[in-house]
mmCIF file of C-alpha atoms in Angstrom:
data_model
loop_
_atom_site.group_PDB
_atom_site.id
_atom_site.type_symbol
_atom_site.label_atom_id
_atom_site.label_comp_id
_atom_site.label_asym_id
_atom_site.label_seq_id
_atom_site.Cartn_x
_atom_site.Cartn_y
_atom_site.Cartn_z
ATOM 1 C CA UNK A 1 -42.829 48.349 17.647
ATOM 2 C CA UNK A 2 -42.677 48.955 14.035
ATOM 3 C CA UNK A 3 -45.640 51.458 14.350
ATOM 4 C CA UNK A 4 -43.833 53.552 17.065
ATOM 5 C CA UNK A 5 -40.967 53.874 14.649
ATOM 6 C CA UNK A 6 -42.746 55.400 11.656
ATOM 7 C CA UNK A 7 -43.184 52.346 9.860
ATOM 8 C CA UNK A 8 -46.211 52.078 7.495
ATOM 9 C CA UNK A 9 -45.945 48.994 5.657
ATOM 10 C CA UNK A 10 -43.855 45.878 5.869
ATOM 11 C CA UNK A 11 -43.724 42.394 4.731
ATOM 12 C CA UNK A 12 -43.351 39.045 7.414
ATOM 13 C CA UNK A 13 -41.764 36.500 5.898
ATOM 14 C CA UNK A 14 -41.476 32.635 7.768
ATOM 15 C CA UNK A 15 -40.655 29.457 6.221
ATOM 16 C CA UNK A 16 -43.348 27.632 8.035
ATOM 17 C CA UNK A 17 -46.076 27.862 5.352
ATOM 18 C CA UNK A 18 -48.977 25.898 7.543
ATOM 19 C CA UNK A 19 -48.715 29.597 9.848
ATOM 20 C CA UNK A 20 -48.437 31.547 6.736
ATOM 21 C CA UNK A 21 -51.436 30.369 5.510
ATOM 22 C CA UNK A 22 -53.200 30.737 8.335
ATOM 23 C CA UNK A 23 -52.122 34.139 8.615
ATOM 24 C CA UNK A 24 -53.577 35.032 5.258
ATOM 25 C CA UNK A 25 -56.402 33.340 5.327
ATOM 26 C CA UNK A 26 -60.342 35.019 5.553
ATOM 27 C CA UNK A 27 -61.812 32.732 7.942
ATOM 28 C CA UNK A 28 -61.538 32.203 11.704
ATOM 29 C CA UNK A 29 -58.822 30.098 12.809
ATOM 30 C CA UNK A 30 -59.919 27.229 15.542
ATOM 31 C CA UNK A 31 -56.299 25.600 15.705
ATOM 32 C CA UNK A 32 -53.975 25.625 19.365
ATOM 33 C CA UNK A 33 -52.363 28.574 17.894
ATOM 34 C CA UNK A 34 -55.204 30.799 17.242
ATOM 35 C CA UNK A 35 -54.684 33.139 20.117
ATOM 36 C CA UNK A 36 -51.395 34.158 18.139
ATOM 37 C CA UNK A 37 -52.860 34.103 14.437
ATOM 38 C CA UNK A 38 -55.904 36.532 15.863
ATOM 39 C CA UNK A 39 -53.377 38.752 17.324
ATOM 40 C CA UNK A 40 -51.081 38.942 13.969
ATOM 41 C CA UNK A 41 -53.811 39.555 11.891
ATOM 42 C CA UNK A 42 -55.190 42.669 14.727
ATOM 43 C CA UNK A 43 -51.674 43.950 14.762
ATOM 44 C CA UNK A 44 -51.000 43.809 11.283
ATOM 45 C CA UNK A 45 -53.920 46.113 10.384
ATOM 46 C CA UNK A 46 -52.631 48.361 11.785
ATOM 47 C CA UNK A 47 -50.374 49.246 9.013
ATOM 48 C CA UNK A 48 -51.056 51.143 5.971
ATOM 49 C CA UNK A 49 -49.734 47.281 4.273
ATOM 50 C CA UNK A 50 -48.680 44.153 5.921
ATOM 51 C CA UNK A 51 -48.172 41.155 3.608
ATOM 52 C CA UNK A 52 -47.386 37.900 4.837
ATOM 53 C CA UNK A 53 -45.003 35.618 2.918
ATOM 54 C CA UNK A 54 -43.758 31.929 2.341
ATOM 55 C CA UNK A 55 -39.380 32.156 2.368
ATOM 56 C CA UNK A 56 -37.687 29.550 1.802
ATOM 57 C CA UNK A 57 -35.684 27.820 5.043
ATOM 58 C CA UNK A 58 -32.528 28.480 3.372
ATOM 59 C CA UNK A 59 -33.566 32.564 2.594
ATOM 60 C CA UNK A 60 -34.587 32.389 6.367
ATOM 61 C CA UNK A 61 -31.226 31.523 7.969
ATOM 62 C CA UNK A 62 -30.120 35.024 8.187
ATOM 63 C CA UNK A 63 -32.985 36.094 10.178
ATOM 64 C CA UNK A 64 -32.680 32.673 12.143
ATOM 65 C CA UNK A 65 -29.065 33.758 13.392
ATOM 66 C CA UNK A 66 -30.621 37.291 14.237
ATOM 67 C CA UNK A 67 -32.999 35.837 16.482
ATOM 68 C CA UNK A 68 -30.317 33.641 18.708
ATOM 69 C CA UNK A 69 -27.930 36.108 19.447
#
């Protein structure tokens, strides 16, 4: 989505570190959620720069009231 709008770089930002780190990490992922790490990490390379960062649950309650409405 991002791409089709122009966008070159941008930075995800979660409060669950355990996916965080997963996301950043150099090695293969084996966990349940792999399908959806792999995929991140393909889409985000897409970008010019994608960086993938730890927010803190309280930072992240804006975005959290975005995403129910």
């Amino acid at each position: 989505m991002g791409l089709d709008l122009g966008i070159k770089s941008m930075v995800v930002e979660g409060d669950a570190l355990s996916i965080i780190k997963r996301l950043c990490a150099v090695h293969e992922d084996r966990s349940v959620i792999s399908a959806y790490i792999k995929d991140s990490k393909s889409l985000s390379e897409a970008y010019n720069m994608c960086i993938f960062e730890i927010t803190s649950m309280k930072e992240n309650n804006l975005a959290h009231l975005f995403s129910i409405e």
